Tab-separated table of C-alpha atoms in Angstrom:
chain	number	residue	atom	x	y	z
A	1	MET	CA	49.154	93.237	91.970
A	2	GLY	CA	45.848	91.544	92.721
A	3	HIS	CA	44.333	89.635	95.639
A	4	ARG	CA	45.976	86.359	96.716
A	5	LYS	CA	44.604	83.645	99.000
A	6	SER	CA	46.369	81.594	101.662
A	7	LYS	CA	44.710	79.304	104.246
A	8	GLY	CA	41.420	81.122	103.777
A	9	VAL	CA	42.901	84.575	104.352
A	10	THR	CA	42.669	87.124	101.584
A	11	ILE	CA	45.407	89.695	101.508
A	12	ASP	CA	45.733	92.685	99.234
A	13	ALA	CA	49.431	93.297	98.786
A	14	ASP	CA	48.919	96.336	96.600
A	15	VAL	CA	51.359	99.177	96.757
A	16	VAL	CA	49.762	101.651	99.174
A	17	ALA	CA	52.044	104.657	98.745
A	18	GLY	CA	54.715	105.911	96.404
A	19	ASN	CA	58.018	104.214	95.677
A	20	GLY	CA	57.019	100.672	96.672
A	21	LEU	CA	55.421	100.819	100.137
A	22	LEU	CA	53.186	97.765	100.655
A	23	ASP	CA	50.086	97.131	102.720
A	24	ARG	CA	50.791	96.947	106.472
A	25	ARG	CA	48.690	93.760	106.705
A	26	VAL	CA	51.797	91.892	105.576
A	27	PHE	CA	52.826	92.194	109.237
A	28	LEU	CA	49.419	91.728	110.818
A	29	SER	CA	48.959	88.082	109.804
A	30	GLY	CA	51.885	85.703	109.845
A	31	ALA	CA	49.854	83.049	108.037
A	32	ALA	CA	49.307	85.448	105.198
A	33	MET	CA	52.925	86.449	104.822
A	34	SER	CA	53.747	84.189	101.912
A	35	ALA	CA	50.587	85.155	100.064
A	36	ALA	CA	50.996	88.831	100.697
A	37	THR	CA	54.564	88.912	99.444
A	38	GLY	CA	53.927	86.875	96.330
A	39	GLY	CA	56.016	88.120	93.435
A	40	ILE	CA	58.400	89.937	95.741
A	41	THR	CA	62.095	89.135	95.452
A	42	PHE	CA	63.722	87.722	98.591
A	43	PRO	CA	67.463	87.150	99.033
A	44	ASP	CA	68.757	83.883	97.599
A	45	THR	CA	68.862	80.977	100.064
A	46	ALA	CA	70.447	77.522	99.947
A	47	ALA	CA	67.145	75.671	100.355
A	48	GLY	CA	67.524	71.888	100.389
A	49	ASP	CA	71.267	71.775	101.149
A	50	PRO	CA	72.136	69.218	103.862
A	51	LEU	CA	73.207	70.649	107.221
A	52	PRO	CA	76.881	69.955	108.019
A	53	VAL	CA	78.053	68.780	111.448
A	54	GLU	CA	79.892	71.895	112.586
A	55	SER	CA	82.942	71.941	114.863
A	56	TRP	CA	80.913	73.230	117.848
A	57	MET	CA	78.806	70.077	117.710
A	58	LYS	CA	81.801	67.814	118.248
A	59	THR	CA	82.967	68.997	121.703
A	60	PRO	CA	81.155	69.905	124.949
A	61	GLY	CA	80.040	73.516	125.228
A	62	ALA	CA	80.983	76.263	127.685
A	63	PRO	CA	80.155	75.914	131.418
A	64	PHE	CA	77.705	77.992	133.430
A	65	VAL	CA	78.672	81.543	134.418
A	66	PRO	CA	77.234	83.656	137.265
A	67	TYR	CA	76.025	86.442	134.977
A	68	GLY	CA	75.270	85.896	131.292
A	69	GLN	CA	76.734	87.954	128.468
A	70	PRO	CA	75.788	88.336	124.776
A	71	SER	CA	77.493	86.184	122.154
A	72	GLU	CA	81.019	87.255	121.257
A	73	TYR	CA	79.766	87.561	117.686
A	74	GLU	CA	77.492	90.403	118.795
A	75	ASN	CA	80.224	92.618	120.215
A	76	LYS	CA	79.479	95.319	117.645
A	77	VAL	CA	76.127	95.864	119.356
A	78	ALA	CA	77.446	98.471	121.760
A	79	ARG	CA	76.925	102.023	122.923
A	80	THR	CA	78.999	104.893	121.613
A	81	PHE	CA	79.809	107.760	123.940
A	82	THR	CA	81.434	111.151	124.241
A	83	THR	CA	82.987	112.726	127.329
A	84	ALA	CA	83.574	116.423	127.829
A	85	PRO	CA	87.336	117.166	127.769
A	86	GLY	CA	88.898	117.563	131.212
A	87	THR	CA	86.003	115.964	133.047
A	88	THR	CA	85.342	112.634	134.679
A	89	GLY	CA	82.386	110.974	133.052
A	90	THR	CA	80.569	114.134	131.975
A	91	GLY	CA	78.817	113.360	128.719
A	92	ALA	CA	76.489	110.834	127.174
A	93	SER	CA	76.354	107.343	125.701
A	94	ARG	CA	73.922	106.319	122.991
A	95	THR	CA	71.838	103.194	122.323
A	96	PRO	CA	72.499	101.318	119.016
A	97	HIS	CA	68.842	101.202	117.936
A	98	HIS	CA	69.801	100.168	114.377
A	99	LEU	CA	71.130	96.856	115.779
A	100	LEU	CA	68.248	96.103	118.168
A	101	ASP	CA	64.615	95.063	117.774
A	102	GLY	CA	61.508	94.994	119.959
A	103	MET	CA	60.621	97.754	122.418
A	104	ILE	CA	62.764	96.987	125.494
A	105	THR	CA	66.358	98.207	125.703
A	106	PRO	CA	68.824	95.774	127.332
A	107	ASN	CA	70.185	97.254	130.551
A	108	GLY	CA	73.760	97.258	129.282
A	109	LEU	CA	72.706	99.301	126.239
A	110	HIS	CA	70.401	101.843	127.948
A	111	PHE	CA	71.625	105.332	127.124
A	112	GLU	CA	73.347	107.368	129.840
A	113	ARG	CA	73.742	111.070	130.527
A	114	HIS	CA	76.008	112.090	133.390
A	115	HIS	CA	76.835	115.581	134.606
A	116	SER	CA	79.750	114.557	136.823
A	117	GLY	CA	80.334	110.838	136.436
A	118	ILE	CA	78.734	107.832	138.116
A	119	PRO	CA	78.848	107.902	141.939
A	120	ASP	CA	79.985	104.762	143.761
A	121	ILE	CA	77.090	104.549	146.223
A	122	ASN	CA	77.046	102.097	149.130
A	123	PRO	CA	73.386	101.010	149.239
A	124	ASP	CA	73.554	100.331	152.988
A	125	ALA	CA	74.606	103.921	153.650
A	126	HIS	CA	72.317	105.584	151.088
A	127	ARG	CA	69.186	107.338	152.343
A	128	LEU	CA	66.133	108.937	150.752
A	129	VAL	CA	64.777	111.950	152.644
A	130	ILE	CA	61.322	113.478	152.190
A	131	HIS	CA	60.962	116.854	153.894
A	132	GLY	CA	59.830	120.443	153.427
A	133	LEU	CA	56.099	121.172	153.446
A	134	VAL	CA	55.055	117.873	155.042
A	135	LYS	CA	53.572	117.012	158.419
A	136	ARG	CA	56.595	114.872	159.278
A	137	SER	CA	59.903	114.365	157.570
A	138	LEU	CA	60.786	110.782	156.602
A	139	VAL	CA	64.100	109.037	156.036
A	140	PHE	CA	64.178	105.703	154.167
A	141	THR	CA	66.875	103.081	153.875
A	142	LEU	CA	66.895	100.939	150.749
A	143	ASP	CA	65.752	97.950	152.779
A	144	GLU	CA	62.787	99.894	154.132
A	145	LEU	CA	61.727	100.926	150.631
A	146	THR	CA	61.718	97.336	149.410
A	147	ARG	CA	59.123	96.474	152.084
A	148	TYR	CA	56.497	98.797	150.535
A	149	PRO	CA	54.091	97.527	147.868
A	150	MET	CA	55.768	97.812	144.476
A	151	GLU	CA	54.545	98.022	140.915
A	152	SER	CA	56.086	97.885	137.448
A	153	ARG	CA	55.818	100.281	134.540
A	154	ILE	CA	57.288	100.014	131.042
A	155	ALA	CA	58.401	103.504	130.088
A	156	PHE	CA	60.845	105.304	127.843
A	157	ILE	CA	63.359	107.850	129.087
A	158	GLU	CA	64.698	110.397	126.606
A	159	CYS	CA	67.368	113.031	127.092
A	160	GLY	CA	66.062	116.534	126.415
A	161	GLY	CA	68.938	116.962	123.948
A	162	ASN	CA	68.222	113.841	121.904
A	163	GLY	CA	68.013	114.645	118.191
A	164	GLN	CA	69.618	118.070	118.620
A	165	LEU	CA	71.569	117.645	115.354
A	166	LEU	CA	68.295	118.321	113.490
A	167	TYR	CA	68.625	121.988	114.508
A	168	GLN	CA	71.786	122.253	112.389
A	169	LYS	CA	71.603	124.015	109.024
A	170	GLU	CA	73.132	121.092	107.139
A	171	PRO	CA	72.270	117.410	107.672
A	172	ALA	CA	74.830	115.772	109.950
A	173	GLN	CA	76.385	112.701	108.346
A	174	VAL	CA	75.726	110.369	111.258
A	175	GLY	CA	73.529	107.352	111.873
A	176	VAL	CA	70.459	106.744	113.997
A	177	GLN	CA	72.620	105.937	117.041
A	178	GLN	CA	74.360	109.304	117.043
A	179	MET	CA	71.220	111.137	115.954
A	180	GLN	CA	68.540	109.533	118.168
A	181	GLY	CA	70.400	107.205	120.555
A	182	GLN	CA	69.573	109.071	123.744
A	183	VAL	CA	66.225	107.366	124.225
A	184	SER	CA	65.706	103.907	125.728
A	185	CYS	CA	62.854	101.890	127.223
A	186	ALA	CA	62.754	99.537	130.201
A	187	GLU	CA	60.442	97.909	132.696
A	188	TRP	CA	60.908	99.870	135.898
A	189	THR	CA	59.775	98.506	139.259
A	190	GLY	CA	59.512	100.369	142.527
A	191	VAL	CA	57.352	102.203	145.046
A	192	LYS	CA	54.847	104.859	144.074
A	193	LEU	CA	55.980	108.288	145.252
A	194	ALA	CA	52.375	109.095	146.106
A	195	ALA	CA	52.372	106.346	148.756
A	196	LEU	CA	55.429	107.826	150.487
A	197	LEU	CA	54.052	111.372	150.319
A	198	GLN	CA	50.778	110.182	151.800
A	199	GLU	CA	52.700	108.740	154.731
A	200	ALA	CA	54.617	112.008	155.175
A	201	GLY	CA	51.405	114.075	154.981
A	202	VAL	CA	51.495	116.802	152.335
A	203	ASP	CA	50.933	120.392	153.480
A	204	PRO	CA	48.205	121.989	151.290
A	205	LYS	CA	50.625	124.829	150.533
A	206	ALA	CA	52.985	122.412	148.722
A	207	LYS	CA	52.648	122.750	144.934
A	208	TRP	CA	56.119	121.658	143.756
A	209	ILE	CA	58.855	119.249	144.724
A	210	LEU	CA	62.616	119.480	144.457
A	211	ALA	CA	64.222	116.166	143.453
A	212	GLU	CA	67.968	115.938	144.097
A	213	GLY	CA	70.536	113.283	143.173
A	214	ALA	CA	73.590	112.086	145.090
A	215	ASP	CA	76.099	112.582	142.282
A	216	ALA	CA	78.971	115.073	142.482
A	217	ALA	CA	76.983	117.545	140.361
A	218	GLY	CA	74.022	117.437	142.769
A	219	MET	CA	71.686	117.134	139.784
A	220	SER	CA	68.302	118.569	140.787
A	221	ARG	CA	65.014	119.620	139.220
A	222	SER	CA	61.775	121.254	140.326
A	223	LEU	CA	58.570	119.417	139.405
A	224	PRO	CA	54.878	120.337	139.732
A	225	LEU	CA	53.369	118.130	142.425
A	226	ALA	CA	49.933	117.721	140.859
A	227	GLU	CA	51.349	116.518	137.515
A	228	ILE	CA	53.575	113.804	138.942
A	229	MET	CA	51.346	112.333	141.647
A	230	GLN	CA	49.731	109.779	139.325
A	231	ASP	CA	52.814	108.316	137.626
A	232	ALA	CA	55.924	109.023	139.718
A	233	LEU	CA	57.774	105.905	140.834
A	234	ILE	CA	60.735	105.456	143.171
A	235	ALA	CA	62.429	102.949	140.847
A	236	LEU	CA	64.556	100.211	142.424
A	237	TYR	CA	64.626	97.666	139.565
A	238	GLN	CA	65.270	97.954	135.822
A	239	ASN	CA	64.204	95.019	133.623
A	240	GLY	CA	64.087	92.757	136.661
A	241	GLU	CA	67.471	93.549	138.195
A	242	ARG	CA	68.540	96.372	140.471
A	243	VAL	CA	68.834	99.669	138.638
A	244	ARG	CA	72.389	99.775	137.335
A	245	PRO	CA	74.872	102.345	138.711
A	246	ALA	CA	74.934	104.262	135.426
A	247	ASN	CA	71.154	104.582	135.535
A	248	GLY	CA	70.732	105.683	139.129
A	249	TYR	CA	71.618	102.857	141.533
A	250	PRO	CA	70.240	102.317	144.041
A	251	ILE	CA	67.239	104.667	143.597
A	252	ARG	CA	65.988	106.556	140.582
A	253	LEU	CA	62.977	108.821	140.216
A	254	LEU	CA	60.871	107.666	137.272
A	255	LEU	CA	58.520	110.185	135.664
A	256	PRO	CA	57.094	108.484	132.544
A	257	GLY	CA	57.042	110.837	129.560
A	258	PHE	CA	58.992	113.639	131.256
A	259	GLU	CA	62.309	114.992	129.992
A	260	GLY	CA	65.117	112.595	130.915
A	261	ASN	CA	67.015	114.757	133.399
A	262	MET	CA	63.834	115.161	135.469
A	263	ASN	CA	63.982	111.403	136.134
A	264	VAL	CA	66.653	112.194	138.734
A	265	LYS	CA	69.239	109.436	139.216
A	266	TRP	CA	70.844	108.451	142.525
A	267	LEU	CA	67.847	110.079	144.224
A	268	ARG	CA	68.611	111.245	147.776
A	269	ARG	CA	66.141	114.023	148.575
A	270	ILE	CA	62.625	115.177	147.805
A	271	LYS	CA	61.632	118.520	149.248
A	272	LEU	CA	58.086	119.821	149.001
A	273	THR	CA	57.901	123.530	148.259
A	274	GLU	CA	55.416	126.272	147.365
A	275	GLY	CA	57.143	127.099	144.064
A	276	PRO	CA	60.012	125.976	141.833
A	277	THR	CA	63.423	126.101	143.485
A	278	MET	CA	65.217	127.554	140.416
A	279	THR	CA	68.197	125.227	140.536
A	280	LYS	CA	71.174	125.562	138.198
A	281	ASP	CA	69.916	122.657	136.100
A	282	GLU	CA	66.675	124.463	135.255
A	283	THR	CA	68.063	127.961	134.760
A	284	SER	CA	71.402	127.485	132.988
A	285	LYS	CA	70.406	124.340	131.070
A	286	TYR	CA	67.353	122.576	129.666
A	287	THR	CA	65.602	125.788	128.673
A	288	ILE	CA	64.317	126.391	125.136
A	289	THR	CA	65.259	129.769	123.683
A	290	MET	CA	62.584	130.835	121.199
A	291	PRO	CA	62.984	132.894	117.997
A	292	ASP	CA	62.016	136.108	119.895
A	293	GLY	CA	64.827	135.573	122.427
A	294	LYS	CA	62.582	134.516	125.307
A	295	SER	CA	63.113	131.099	126.878
A	296	LEU	CA	60.749	128.366	127.962
A	297	GLN	CA	62.061	127.312	131.371
A	298	PHE	CA	59.860	124.342	132.262
A	299	VAL	CA	58.976	121.963	129.426
A	300	PHE	CA	58.131	118.654	131.016
A	301	ALA	CA	56.818	116.130	128.469
A	302	GLN	CA	58.860	114.829	125.542
A	303	GLU	CA	56.717	115.451	122.479
A	304	GLY	CA	55.556	112.764	120.019
A	305	LYS	CA	58.311	111.413	117.809
A	306	SER	CA	59.452	108.512	115.628
A	307	VAL	CA	62.547	107.375	113.758
A	308	ILE	CA	63.272	104.630	111.235
A	309	THR	CA	65.995	102.387	112.631
A	310	ARG	CA	66.304	100.051	109.598
A	311	PRO	CA	67.248	100.883	106.931
A	312	SER	CA	69.365	103.725	108.290
A	313	PRO	CA	72.857	105.119	107.712
A	314	GLY	CA	75.544	102.486	108.178
A	315	LEU	CA	73.277	99.685	106.968
A	316	THR	CA	73.759	99.106	103.237
A	317	MET	CA	70.963	97.680	101.072
A	318	LYS	CA	72.592	95.033	98.876
A	319	GLU	CA	70.039	94.496	96.118
A	320	PRO	CA	66.522	95.457	95.024
A	321	GLY	CA	63.669	93.446	96.487
A	322	PHE	CA	61.576	93.095	99.603
A	323	TYR	CA	62.691	94.893	102.798
A	324	GLU	CA	61.136	95.626	106.151
A	325	ILE	CA	61.166	99.249	107.222
A	326	THR	CA	61.090	99.318	111.013
A	327	GLY	CA	61.599	101.833	113.754
A	328	LEU	CA	60.441	103.255	117.068
A	329	ALA	CA	57.832	105.812	118.043
A	330	TRP	CA	57.010	107.372	121.396
A	331	SER	CA	55.189	110.249	123.049
A	332	GLY	CA	55.376	111.767	126.493
A	333	TYR	CA	51.692	112.655	126.143
A	334	GLY	CA	50.395	109.059	125.940
A	335	LYS	CA	50.082	106.176	123.469
A	336	ILE	CA	51.168	106.146	119.851
A	337	ALA	CA	47.984	106.078	117.737
A	338	LYS	CA	49.616	105.642	114.322
A	339	VAL	CA	52.884	105.881	112.453
A	340	GLU	CA	52.920	106.764	108.770
A	341	ILE	CA	55.754	105.962	106.391
A	342	SER	CA	56.844	107.723	103.218
A	343	ALA	CA	59.362	106.440	100.671
A	344	ASP	CA	59.156	109.496	98.422
A	345	GLY	CA	60.138	112.301	100.780
A	346	GLY	CA	56.662	113.072	102.098
A	347	LYS	CA	54.732	113.171	98.801
A	348	SER	CA	52.680	110.132	99.854
A	349	TRP	CA	52.200	108.308	103.160
A	350	ALA	CA	50.871	104.931	104.306
A	351	PRO	CA	50.174	103.587	107.822
A	352	ALA	CA	52.686	101.163	109.337
A	353	ALA	CA	51.801	98.134	111.476
A	354	LEU	CA	52.204	98.814	115.209
A	355	GLN	CA	53.622	95.890	117.151
A	356	GLU	CA	51.817	95.056	120.378
A	357	PRO	CA	51.946	95.946	123.152
A	358	VAL	CA	51.364	99.612	122.433
A	359	LEU	CA	51.726	101.278	125.836
A	360	SER	CA	51.380	104.815	127.077
A	361	LYS	CA	54.729	106.646	127.326
A	362	ALA	CA	56.685	103.618	126.119
A	363	LEU	CA	58.590	102.914	122.912
A	364	THR	CA	56.369	101.409	120.202
A	365	ARG	CA	57.858	99.276	117.441
A	366	PHE	CA	56.438	99.873	113.946
A	367	ARG	CA	56.922	97.851	110.767
A	368	MET	CA	56.261	98.470	107.072
A	369	ALA	CA	56.691	96.253	104.009
A	370	TRP	CA	58.678	97.805	101.187
A	371	ARG	CA	59.594	96.621	97.721
A	372	TRP	CA	62.717	98.597	96.827
A	373	ASN	CA	63.092	98.928	93.054
A	374	GLY	CA	66.770	99.827	93.249
A	375	GLY	CA	66.154	103.512	92.569
A	376	PRO	CA	66.604	106.568	94.801
A	377	ALA	CA	64.265	106.738	97.796
A	378	VAL	CA	63.694	109.177	100.648
A	379	LEU	CA	62.429	107.424	103.798
A	380	GLN	CA	60.518	109.181	106.567
A	381	SER	CA	58.290	108.230	109.512
A	382	ARG	CA	55.667	110.440	111.152
A	383	ALA	CA	54.040	109.644	114.510
A	384	THR	CA	50.638	110.679	115.826
A	385	ASP	CA	49.716	110.056	119.474
A	386	ASP	CA	46.356	109.467	121.113
A	387	ILE	CA	45.773	113.131	121.960
A	388	GLY	CA	46.153	113.967	118.275
A	389	TYR	CA	49.656	115.432	118.465
A	390	VAL	CA	51.411	114.998	115.100
A	391	GLN	CA	55.189	114.848	114.819
A	392	PRO	CA	56.265	117.999	112.931
A	393	THR	CA	58.442	118.294	109.893
A	394	ARG	CA	61.881	119.755	110.507
A	395	GLU	CA	60.776	122.879	108.643
A	396	LYS	CA	57.838	123.377	111.033
A	397	MET	CA	59.928	122.683	114.141
A	398	ILE	CA	62.487	125.309	113.105
A	399	ALA	CA	59.683	127.776	112.259
A	400	ASP	CA	58.091	127.309	115.700
A	401	ARG	CA	61.236	127.224	117.863
A	402	GLY	CA	64.011	128.704	115.767
A	403	SER	CA	67.480	127.215	115.966
A	404	ARG	CA	68.828	128.870	119.130
A	405	THR	CA	68.135	125.811	121.257
A	406	ILE	CA	69.232	122.186	121.229
A	407	TYR	CA	66.392	120.723	123.281
A	408	HIS	CA	63.145	118.903	122.454
A	409	SER	CA	64.030	118.165	118.854
A	410	ASN	CA	61.246	115.868	117.642
A	411	ALA	CA	61.088	116.618	113.929
A	412	VAL	CA	60.764	113.973	111.227
A	413	THR	CA	64.163	112.388	110.550
A	414	THR	CA	64.895	111.648	106.886
A	415	TRP	CA	67.097	108.955	105.357
A	416	GLY	CA	68.058	109.077	101.689
A	417	VAL	CA	68.702	105.808	99.809
A	418	SER	CA	70.900	106.005	96.705
A	419	GLU	CA	70.898	103.657	93.721
A	420	ASN	CA	73.882	101.770	95.129
A	421	GLY	CA	71.982	101.066	98.369
A	422	GLU	CA	73.865	103.531	100.549
A	423	VAL	CA	71.730	105.237	103.205
A	424	LYS	CA	72.473	108.788	104.350
A	425	HIS	CA	70.934	111.460	106.541
A	426	VAL	CA	69.324	114.136	104.370
A	427	TYR	CA	66.892	117.034	104.703
A	428	ALA	CA	63.735	116.892	102.600
């Protein structure tokens, strides 16, 4: 395919990698879209047909409601969840990324991970205590916290066990929601932890903090003080509304880029200490057992990662022609620098378009133009962040960490497309 011109813009829509991947500039200039996709088959449309007067245009619509809800026709856009037998709310729910777009996760679809259900906290009775190695202990009501200067931060939170099915020997026949649905992204607003610690006066001997939640499990983690001072936020709002009960109401600790459970929900206590406290949640869980039998106890940042959300298992491709490959990338180390796409199982790669804004430690949406010829295809995405960290293949991840853990799985996820348009999870 040669060069085509549209409104003075020249676009090269050449195939840029194997099996029909097209130049990412298709998504970098809306004005050039029609030129760039010239010759590409789109689905049939009923262009020119007159618009009928539908039934909903003949009667008055629904009245106002106090709190809006999605259309009833979108009720399939929902979380799936599992609960441990014999427990109350111990388990996880997963975000339906294959049915969403953009970078922000709606509050009602943000993934959840609970260790003993969701506590019913009275915000007027809830307190946040800061104590330990400080000059003076402080106790905050929620009202007092809202009177401090606040700031907002768009950040992802990912469960340390997200993607754990990639450690299995055989590819699990599940979709992107079950495979990678324990990551979500929101705009969090609250008070910087550093401001509260400054008021308390940090003892020079303090090197760690203990963060503890008010749930029945008493979820708690030790965190290195120096590493969290810049980013840590006492989050009170999530996407403009109060943090929801399932995500830590009324107070959640936000640590952008850190493993999800370290972003302690229902935060009630921060204790400054000389060393890690060695709580049950950092000794019995969330450790990475290596091939030699030794375990990594403290692994803070979620490593660079990406996943294609469309096409993905459960979404059938109906006919050959032009498709958008899209997905999400993120890194606990910083910004996503690039995402590469392969349609031939890693034999060739081409860079995808990154949708702005591209923010540090936030989900980044990527897009790639693809002309599917109706033949077999093996789709993969590979993220690189701004410190140069490259998302590993599954083979490399297993070689480095073995398969005796379930945590920090960030390998390339692979979808296989068959001639009939069915998409499945495969290893390649």
